[in-house]
Amino acid sequence: MLIGNVGKEPDVRYYAADQAVAHVRLATTERGYTLPNGTQVPDRTDWHSLTFSRGLAKVVERYVHKGDKLYVEGRIRYSNIEDKRGMRQLVTDILVDNMEMLTPKTAEQRVGQMPSPSAPEPEKDNTELPF
């Protein structure tokens, strides 16, 4: 389980049969504090690689943007890759099973829920009811 902020726009790719995979970088920050002796311990930020697949990847493509705050649940996957110099690198990836968006919707995202400011106001019926 992680709660953090999206570092850049999601990278979404489509494969055969309309299957989508989205990659997102998520920053989690442990807040700094002051020790009893007055020593300042600074904030510490860790970066995580998240992988979303199938329908969840399409949701990420449409609604997740840089700076958004997310709550994710998933499994850790470790793999080894070889870099340009031939050195082996251990890569840790989170395969996301569940996601919840924590960033409030902006006015542009709520367009379908609110009347447009340029739309005329509906006329009010000023007739009185008999009761």
Tab-separated table of N, CA and C in Angstrom, residues 17 23 31 35 59 62 64 78 80-81 83 85 92 94 98 100 110-111 113 118 121 125-126:
chain	number	residue	atom	x	y	z
A	17	ALA	N	-5.177	-6.896	-29.212
A	17	ALA	CA	-6.530	-7.058	-28.651
A	17	ALA	C	-6.886	-5.945	-27.669
A	23	HIS	N	2.508	2.896	-17.129
A	23	HIS	CA	3.618	3.005	-16.184
A	23	HIS	C	3.576	4.401	-15.576
A	31	ARG	N	8.058	12.643	6.227
A	31	ARG	CA	8.309	13.995	6.726
A	31	ARG	C	9.482	14.030	7.693
A	35	LEU	N	15.065	15.843	16.426
A	35	LEU	CA	15.403	14.964	17.547
A	35	LEU	C	15.411	15.756	18.849
A	59	VAL	N	-8.115	3.659	-17.152
A	59	VAL	CA	-8.546	4.667	-16.181
A	59	VAL	C	-7.395	5.630	-15.900
A	62	ARG	N	-6.854	8.110	-18.727
A	62	ARG	CA	-7.880	9.146	-18.842
A	62	ARG	C	-7.874	10.149	-17.681
A	64	VAL	N	-5.507	10.169	-14.594
A	64	VAL	CA	-4.342	10.428	-13.742
A	64	VAL	C	-3.365	11.350	-14.470
A	78	TYR	N	10.290	-8.114	-8.568
A	78	TYR	CA	11.707	-7.829	-8.738
A	78	TYR	C	12.169	-8.448	-10.050
A	80	ASN	N	15.841	-8.410	-12.914
A	80	ASN	CA	17.193	-7.941	-13.220
A	80	ASN	C	17.231	-7.486	-14.665
A	81	ILE	N	17.860	-6.324	-14.908
A	81	ILE	CA	18.048	-5.854	-16.271
A	81	ILE	C	19.524	-5.520	-16.448
A	83	ASP	N	22.127	-2.804	-17.979
A	83	ASP	CA	22.162	-1.429	-18.478
A	83	ASP	C	23.110	-1.307	-19.673
A	85	ARG	N	26.060	-0.213	-19.955
A	85	ARG	CA	27.460	-0.577	-19.695
A	85	ARG	C	27.635	-2.067	-19.440
A	92	THR	N	12.752	-2.847	-9.092
A	92	THR	CA	11.583	-3.151	-8.270
A	92	THR	C	10.383	-2.429	-8.872
A	94	ILE	N	5.911	-2.146	-8.769
A	94	ILE	CA	4.668	-2.458	-8.072
A	94	ILE	C	3.611	-2.748	-9.131
A	98	ASN	N	-5.258	-2.278	-7.176
A	98	ASN	CA	-6.334	-1.382	-6.767
A	98	ASN	C	-5.783	0.036	-6.654
A	100	GLU	N	-6.994	4.307	-5.796
A	100	GLU	CA	-7.996	5.306	-5.426
A	100	GLU	C	-7.368	6.676	-5.641
A	110	ARG	N	-15.379	18.194	-13.836
A	110	ARG	CA	-16.770	18.063	-13.423
A	110	ARG	C	-17.747	18.608	-14.454
A	111	VAL	N	-17.294	18.869	-15.666
A	111	VAL	CA	-18.136	19.499	-16.680
A	111	VAL	C	-19.449	18.747	-16.862
A	113	GLN	N	-21.082	17.183	-14.691
A	113	GLN	CA	-21.909	17.236	-13.494
A	113	GLN	C	-22.500	18.617	-13.245
A	118	SER	N	-21.866	29.178	-19.811
A	118	SER	CA	-22.397	29.878	-20.971
A	118	SER	C	-23.825	29.436	-21.314
A	121	GLU	N	-29.777	30.179	-18.255
A	121	GLU	CA	-30.476	29.688	-17.074
A	121	GLU	C	-31.868	29.218	-17.483
A	125	ASP	N	-40.667	28.851	-13.210
A	125	ASP	CA	-42.119	28.915	-13.262
A	125	ASP	C	-42.580	29.657	-12.013
A	126	ASN	N	-43.133	30.852	-12.182
A	126	ASN	CA	-43.539	31.686	-11.049
A	126	ASN	C	-44.969	31.457	-10.616
